[in-house]
Amino acid sequence: MKKIICTLLCVFSVSLIAQAQQAAPQGFDLERALGSTGKIDSIVYPSKTVGVMRKALIYTPPGYNAAKKYPVMYLLHGIGGDEREWFRHGTPQVIFDNLYAEGKMEPMLVIMPNGRAMQDDRAGGNVMAPDRVAAFSTFEQDLINDLIPYVENQFPVIKDREHRAIFGLSMGGGQSLNFGLAHMDTFAWVGGFSSAPNTKMPQDLLPNPQEAKDKLKLLWISCGDQDGLLHISKRTHEYLSQNGVPHIYYLEPGGHDFNVWKNDLYNVSQLVFKDKK
């Protein structure tokens, strides 16, 4: 009986948190005349996993100071994109700059890598070709063994799980959930936006729900209510609720597009690295 009550309270608290999420205000993604802005640069890192030098984008916040140490968010793209997809279509740097101007976001570095871990990792062509799809799974090793160590050697970051986050859209949402929940010793902030069918089945995604309860500071699941992939997020949410795993399930108006994903990024960016759990 106590377990049932605890689970119900957990689900109730999650639903309240989800209701607290809201549509981003008009102009949240438009450039403003600000006194200070962040900066986006390209980085190139050696990948032993793939055997080539690989590219990523990095956003550094307004007032970035190499003498300080920062938490890091890894932000992943979809099946047809690359390291520049968020930059091209999601204006993350503008969203971040505006949030910083309003005092709503913790200073952090944001890494936007290419989640297609293969030697020819360019976007385009047959994105559903078996080798190109498999490369999204290979990225798990590239991320853990190559990219994260490179970032932590080259930039002033805090090197522990409480200061690492991973989020992504569509195929990258599936990657973020698959990798983040498989490596809770690496990430404490995990979430997927409109996660694609590469997302593992819930029992495989999180075979030990108690570990998530003990370790995660934020587990985020969101999707547009008109998205054909909604069932992926819904089944994950239902499994988490049944097992009493605290999480945010944010069902929002929209389909499978950047209007939804920019809104998700706006909301998530205000939550990460603030919880003192």
Short mmCIF file of C-alpha atoms in Angstrom, two decimals:
data_model
loop_
_atom_site.label_atom_id
_atom_site.label_comp_id
_atom_site.label_asym_id
_atom_site.label_seq_id
_atom_site.Cartn_x
_atom_site.Cartn_y
_atom_site.Cartn_z
CA MET A 1 0.00 0.00 0.00
CA LYS A 2 2.81 2.39 0.88
CA LYS A 3 4.47 1.62 -2.46
CA ILE A 4 1.24 2.39 -4.33
CA ILE A 5 0.81 5.69 -2.50
CA CYS A 6 4.43 6.63 -3.16
CA THR A 7 4.04 5.88 -6.88
CA LEU A 8 0.83 7.90 -7.12
CA LEU A 9 2.48 10.85 -5.38
CA CYS A 10 5.44 10.60 -7.73
CA VAL A 11 3.21 10.58 -10.83
CA PHE A 12 1.13 13.45 -9.44
CA SER A 13 4.24 15.54 -8.78
CA VAL A 14 5.52 14.81 -12.29
CA SER A 15 2.24 15.94 -13.83
CA LEU A 16 2.41 19.20 -11.89
CA ILE A 17 5.94 19.83 -13.13
CA ALA A 18 4.88 19.10 -16.71
CA GLN A 19 2.02 21.56 -16.40
CA ALA A 20 4.56 24.18 -15.29
CA GLN A 21 6.24 23.99 -18.70
CA GLN A 22 4.89 26.53 -21.10
CA ALA A 23 5.06 27.75 -24.64
CA ALA A 24 8.01 30.05 -25.10
CA PRO A 25 7.03 33.74 -25.30
CA GLN A 26 6.90 35.51 -28.62
CA GLY A 27 10.34 36.64 -29.74
CA PHE A 28 12.26 34.13 -27.60
CA ASP A 29 14.21 33.03 -30.69
CA LEU A 30 14.75 36.45 -32.28
CA GLU A 31 17.98 38.40 -32.01
CA ARG A 32 17.92 41.36 -29.66
CA ALA A 33 20.29 44.25 -29.08
CA LEU A 34 22.10 42.81 -26.07
CA GLY A 35 25.08 44.16 -24.20
CA SER A 36 26.76 40.76 -24.17
CA THR A 37 26.26 37.61 -26.21
CA GLY A 38 27.70 34.14 -26.39
CA LYS A 39 29.80 32.75 -29.21
CA ILE A 40 29.59 29.73 -31.49
CA ASP A 41 32.77 28.14 -32.83
CA SER A 42 33.72 24.93 -34.62
CA ILE A 43 35.92 22.35 -32.96
CA VAL A 44 37.69 19.33 -34.43
CA TYR A 45 38.54 16.33 -32.28
CA PRO A 46 40.35 13.04 -32.90
CA SER A 47 38.04 10.02 -32.87
CA LYS A 48 39.69 6.68 -32.20
CA THR A 49 36.24 5.13 -32.53
CA VAL A 50 35.82 6.26 -36.14
CA GLY A 51 39.48 6.72 -37.06
CA VAL A 52 39.19 10.29 -38.35
CA MET A 53 39.06 13.86 -37.10
CA ARG A 54 35.45 14.78 -36.38
CA LYS A 55 33.63 18.12 -36.16
CA ALA A 56 31.33 19.69 -33.57
CA LEU A 57 30.06 23.15 -32.68
CA ILE A 58 30.57 24.73 -29.28
CA TYR A 59 28.59 27.58 -27.73
CA THR A 60 30.29 29.55 -24.99
CA PRO A 61 28.13 31.85 -22.83
CA PRO A 62 28.26 35.64 -22.50
CA GLY A 63 31.18 36.63 -20.30
CA TYR A 64 32.95 33.33 -20.92
CA ASN A 65 36.10 33.16 -18.84
CA ALA A 66 38.65 30.38 -19.30
CA ALA A 67 39.68 30.84 -15.67
CA LYS A 68 36.27 29.55 -14.55
CA LYS A 69 34.84 26.04 -14.86
CA TYR A 70 31.52 25.31 -16.52
CA PRO A 71 28.99 22.49 -16.79
CA VAL A 72 28.41 21.05 -20.26
CA MET A 73 25.28 20.23 -22.25
CA TYR A 74 25.58 17.89 -25.24
CA LEU A 75 22.84 18.72 -27.78
CA LEU A 76 22.16 16.17 -30.53
CA HIS A 77 20.54 16.47 -33.99
CA GLY A 78 18.16 14.35 -36.05
CA ILE A 79 18.68 11.62 -38.65
CA GLY A 80 18.99 14.01 -41.59
CA GLY A 81 21.19 16.56 -39.86
CA ASP A 82 24.75 17.08 -38.72
CA GLU A 83 26.61 19.20 -36.18
CA ARG A 84 25.15 22.34 -37.75
CA GLU A 85 21.48 21.32 -37.82
CA TRP A 86 20.57 23.04 -34.56
CA PHE A 87 22.51 26.12 -35.65
CA ARG A 88 20.81 26.25 -39.07
CA HIS A 89 17.25 25.65 -37.97
CA GLY A 90 17.03 26.08 -34.20
CA THR A 91 18.96 29.30 -33.49
CA PRO A 92 20.16 27.92 -30.14
CA GLN A 93 22.68 30.71 -29.70
CA VAL A 94 19.86 33.29 -29.91
CA ILE A 95 17.65 31.35 -27.48
CA PHE A 96 20.56 31.05 -25.04
CA ASP A 97 21.61 34.69 -25.34
CA ASN A 98 18.07 35.88 -24.64
CA LEU A 99 17.76 33.57 -21.63
CA TYR A 100 21.07 34.81 -20.24
CA ALA A 101 19.92 38.41 -20.70
CA GLU A 102 16.86 37.57 -18.59
CA GLY A 103 18.89 35.77 -15.93
CA LYS A 104 17.12 32.47 -16.58
CA MET A 105 20.00 30.19 -17.56
CA GLU A 106 23.04 28.90 -15.73
CA PRO A 107 26.39 29.57 -17.47
CA MET A 108 27.34 26.46 -19.41
CA LEU A 109 29.08 25.22 -22.53
CA VAL A 110 26.89 23.59 -25.17
CA ILE A 111 28.42 21.05 -27.54
CA MET A 112 26.59 20.21 -30.77
CA PRO A 113 28.33 17.17 -32.29
CA ASN A 114 27.72 15.09 -35.40
CA GLY A 115 25.88 12.04 -34.08
CA ARG A 116 26.49 10.04 -37.26
CA ALA A 117 29.76 8.39 -36.26
CA MET A 118 31.26 7.19 -39.52
CA GLN A 119 34.08 8.35 -41.75
CA ASP A 120 31.76 10.03 -44.27
CA ASP A 121 29.41 11.62 -41.76
CA ARG A 122 27.93 14.24 -44.08
CA ALA A 123 24.18 14.84 -44.07
CA GLY A 124 22.21 14.04 -47.20
CA GLY A 125 21.92 11.03 -49.43
CA ASN A 126 19.97 8.02 -48.20
CA VAL A 127 19.77 8.80 -44.50
CA MET A 128 18.07 5.43 -43.92
CA ALA A 129 20.93 3.38 -45.41
CA PRO A 130 21.85 0.65 -42.90
CA ASP A 131 25.43 1.86 -42.39
CA ARG A 132 24.28 5.43 -41.80
CA VAL A 133 21.63 4.36 -39.30
CA ALA A 134 24.13 2.10 -37.51
CA ALA A 135 26.51 5.06 -37.21
CA PHE A 136 24.07 6.72 -34.80
CA SER A 137 24.59 3.78 -32.42
CA THR A 138 28.36 3.89 -32.93
CA PHE A 139 28.28 7.50 -31.71
CA GLU A 140 27.80 6.21 -28.16
CA GLN A 141 31.44 5.11 -28.05
CA ASP A 142 32.65 8.19 -29.91
CA LEU A 143 30.86 10.40 -27.40
CA ILE A 144 32.02 8.61 -24.26
CA ASN A 145 35.55 7.72 -25.31
CA ASP A 146 36.54 10.53 -27.68
CA LEU A 147 34.41 13.68 -27.59
CA ILE A 148 33.86 14.08 -23.85
CA PRO A 149 37.56 13.50 -23.01
CA TYR A 150 38.54 16.02 -25.71
CA VAL A 151 36.15 18.67 -24.39
CA GLU A 152 37.36 18.12 -20.85
CA ASN A 153 41.00 18.40 -21.89
CA GLN A 154 40.56 21.50 -24.05
CA PHE A 155 37.97 23.57 -22.17
CA PRO A 156 37.43 24.67 -18.56
CA VAL A 157 34.66 22.29 -17.56
CA ILE A 158 33.58 20.54 -14.39
CA LYS A 159 34.38 16.87 -14.86
CA ASP A 160 31.62 15.02 -13.06
CA ARG A 161 28.23 13.56 -13.86
CA GLU A 162 26.30 16.26 -12.00
CA HIS A 163 27.67 18.80 -14.46
CA ARG A 164 26.98 16.93 -17.71
CA ALA A 165 23.68 16.92 -19.61
CA ILE A 166 22.56 15.25 -22.83
CA PHE A 167 19.49 16.19 -24.87
CA GLY A 168 18.52 15.78 -28.50
CA LEU A 169 15.76 15.88 -31.08
CA SER A 170 14.20 12.94 -32.95
CA MET A 171 17.05 10.47 -33.73
CA GLY A 172 19.20 12.52 -31.35
CA GLY A 173 16.44 12.27 -28.75
CA GLY A 174 16.63 8.50 -28.97
CA GLN A 175 20.42 8.69 -28.71
CA SER A 176 20.20 10.96 -25.67
CA LEU A 177 17.86 8.60 -23.84
CA ASN A 178 19.74 5.45 -24.90
CA PHE A 179 23.18 6.82 -24.02
CA GLY A 180 22.23 8.96 -21.06
CA LEU A 181 20.32 6.21 -19.26
CA ALA A 182 23.04 3.66 -20.07
CA HIS A 183 25.68 5.99 -18.62
CA MET A 184 24.19 7.56 -15.52
CA ASP A 185 27.72 7.59 -14.13
CA THR A 186 28.44 10.14 -16.88
CA PHE A 187 25.19 12.15 -17.17
CA ALA A 188 22.80 13.37 -14.48
CA TRP A 189 20.57 15.42 -16.84
CA VAL A 190 18.97 13.44 -19.67
CA GLY A 191 16.15 14.02 -22.13
CA GLY A 192 14.65 13.49 -25.55
CA PHE A 193 12.59 15.80 -27.75
CA SER A 194 10.20 13.85 -30.05
CA SER A 195 12.42 10.79 -29.72
CA ALA A 196 12.59 8.54 -32.79
CA PRO A 197 12.17 4.73 -33.11
CA ASN A 198 15.85 4.22 -32.36
CA THR A 199 14.82 4.75 -28.71
CA LYS A 200 15.11 1.43 -26.90
CA MET A 201 12.02 -0.27 -25.54
CA PRO A 202 11.41 0.98 -21.99
CA GLN A 203 12.48 -2.22 -20.23
CA ASP A 204 15.77 -2.17 -22.14
CA LEU A 205 16.14 1.57 -21.86
CA LEU A 206 15.91 1.51 -18.09
CA PRO A 207 16.09 -2.04 -16.69
CA ASN A 208 16.84 -0.71 -13.20
CA PRO A 209 14.40 2.13 -12.46
CA GLN A 210 15.85 2.60 -8.99
CA GLU A 211 19.17 3.74 -10.46
CA ALA A 212 17.41 6.59 -12.23
CA LYS A 213 15.61 7.53 -9.02
CA ASP A 214 18.92 7.61 -7.18
CA LYS A 215 21.11 9.31 -9.77
CA LEU A 216 19.23 11.53 -12.19
CA LYS A 217 18.61 15.19 -11.50
CA LEU A 218 16.35 15.59 -14.52
CA LEU A 219 14.74 13.13 -16.92
CA TRP A 220 12.82 14.93 -19.67
CA ILE A 221 10.43 13.41 -22.22
CA SER A 222 8.59 15.74 -24.63
CA CYS A 223 6.76 15.55 -27.93
CA GLY A 224 4.29 17.44 -30.09
CA ASP A 225 0.70 16.25 -29.79
CA GLN A 226 0.42 15.93 -33.59
CA ASP A 227 3.72 14.05 -34.01
CA GLY A 228 3.49 10.65 -35.68
CA LEU A 229 6.22 9.44 -33.31
CA LEU A 230 4.30 10.39 -30.17
CA HIS A 231 3.86 6.72 -29.23
CA ILE A 232 7.61 6.45 -28.59
CA SER A 233 7.58 9.19 -25.95
CA LYS A 234 4.25 8.00 -24.55
CA ARG A 235 5.43 4.44 -23.94
CA THR A 236 8.57 5.73 -22.22
CA HIS A 237 6.53 8.07 -20.04
CA GLU A 238 4.08 5.30 -19.11
CA TYR A 239 6.91 2.95 -18.10
CA LEU A 240 8.57 5.64 -15.99
CA SER A 241 5.26 6.45 -14.30
CA GLN A 242 4.49 2.79 -13.61
CA ASN A 243 7.88 2.44 -11.94
CA GLY A 244 7.69 5.68 -9.98
CA VAL A 245 10.64 7.32 -11.77
CA PRO A 246 10.47 11.14 -11.43
CA HIS A 247 10.47 12.79 -14.83
CA ILE A 248 8.91 15.58 -16.83
CA TYR A 249 6.55 14.52 -19.58
CA TYR A 250 5.75 17.55 -21.69
CA LEU A 251 3.10 17.09 -24.36
CA GLU A 252 2.91 20.28 -26.39
CA PRO A 253 1.04 21.57 -29.44
CA GLY A 254 2.76 20.77 -32.72
CA GLY A 255 4.30 18.16 -34.96
CA HIS A 256 7.77 16.85 -35.69
CA ASP A 257 9.56 20.13 -36.35
CA PHE A 258 11.74 22.88 -34.97
CA ASN A 259 8.84 24.89 -33.63
CA VAL A 260 8.43 22.14 -31.04
CA TRP A 261 12.14 21.53 -30.52
CA LYS A 262 13.02 25.18 -30.01
CA ASN A 263 10.28 25.40 -27.41
CA ASP A 264 11.70 22.30 -25.70
CA LEU A 265 15.20 23.80 -25.70
CA TYR A 266 13.84 27.03 -24.22
CA ASN A 267 12.26 25.11 -21.33
CA VAL A 268 15.06 22.61 -20.69
CA SER A 269 17.77 25.27 -20.73
CA GLN A 270 16.17 26.95 -17.73
CA LEU A 271 16.18 23.72 -15.71
CA VAL A 272 19.60 22.16 -16.19
CA PHE A 273 22.33 22.63 -13.62
CA LYS A 274 19.96 24.36 -11.19
CA ASP A 275 18.65 21.42 -9.18
CA LYS A 276 20.57 21.01 -5.92
CA LYS A 277 19.33 17.44 -5.32
#
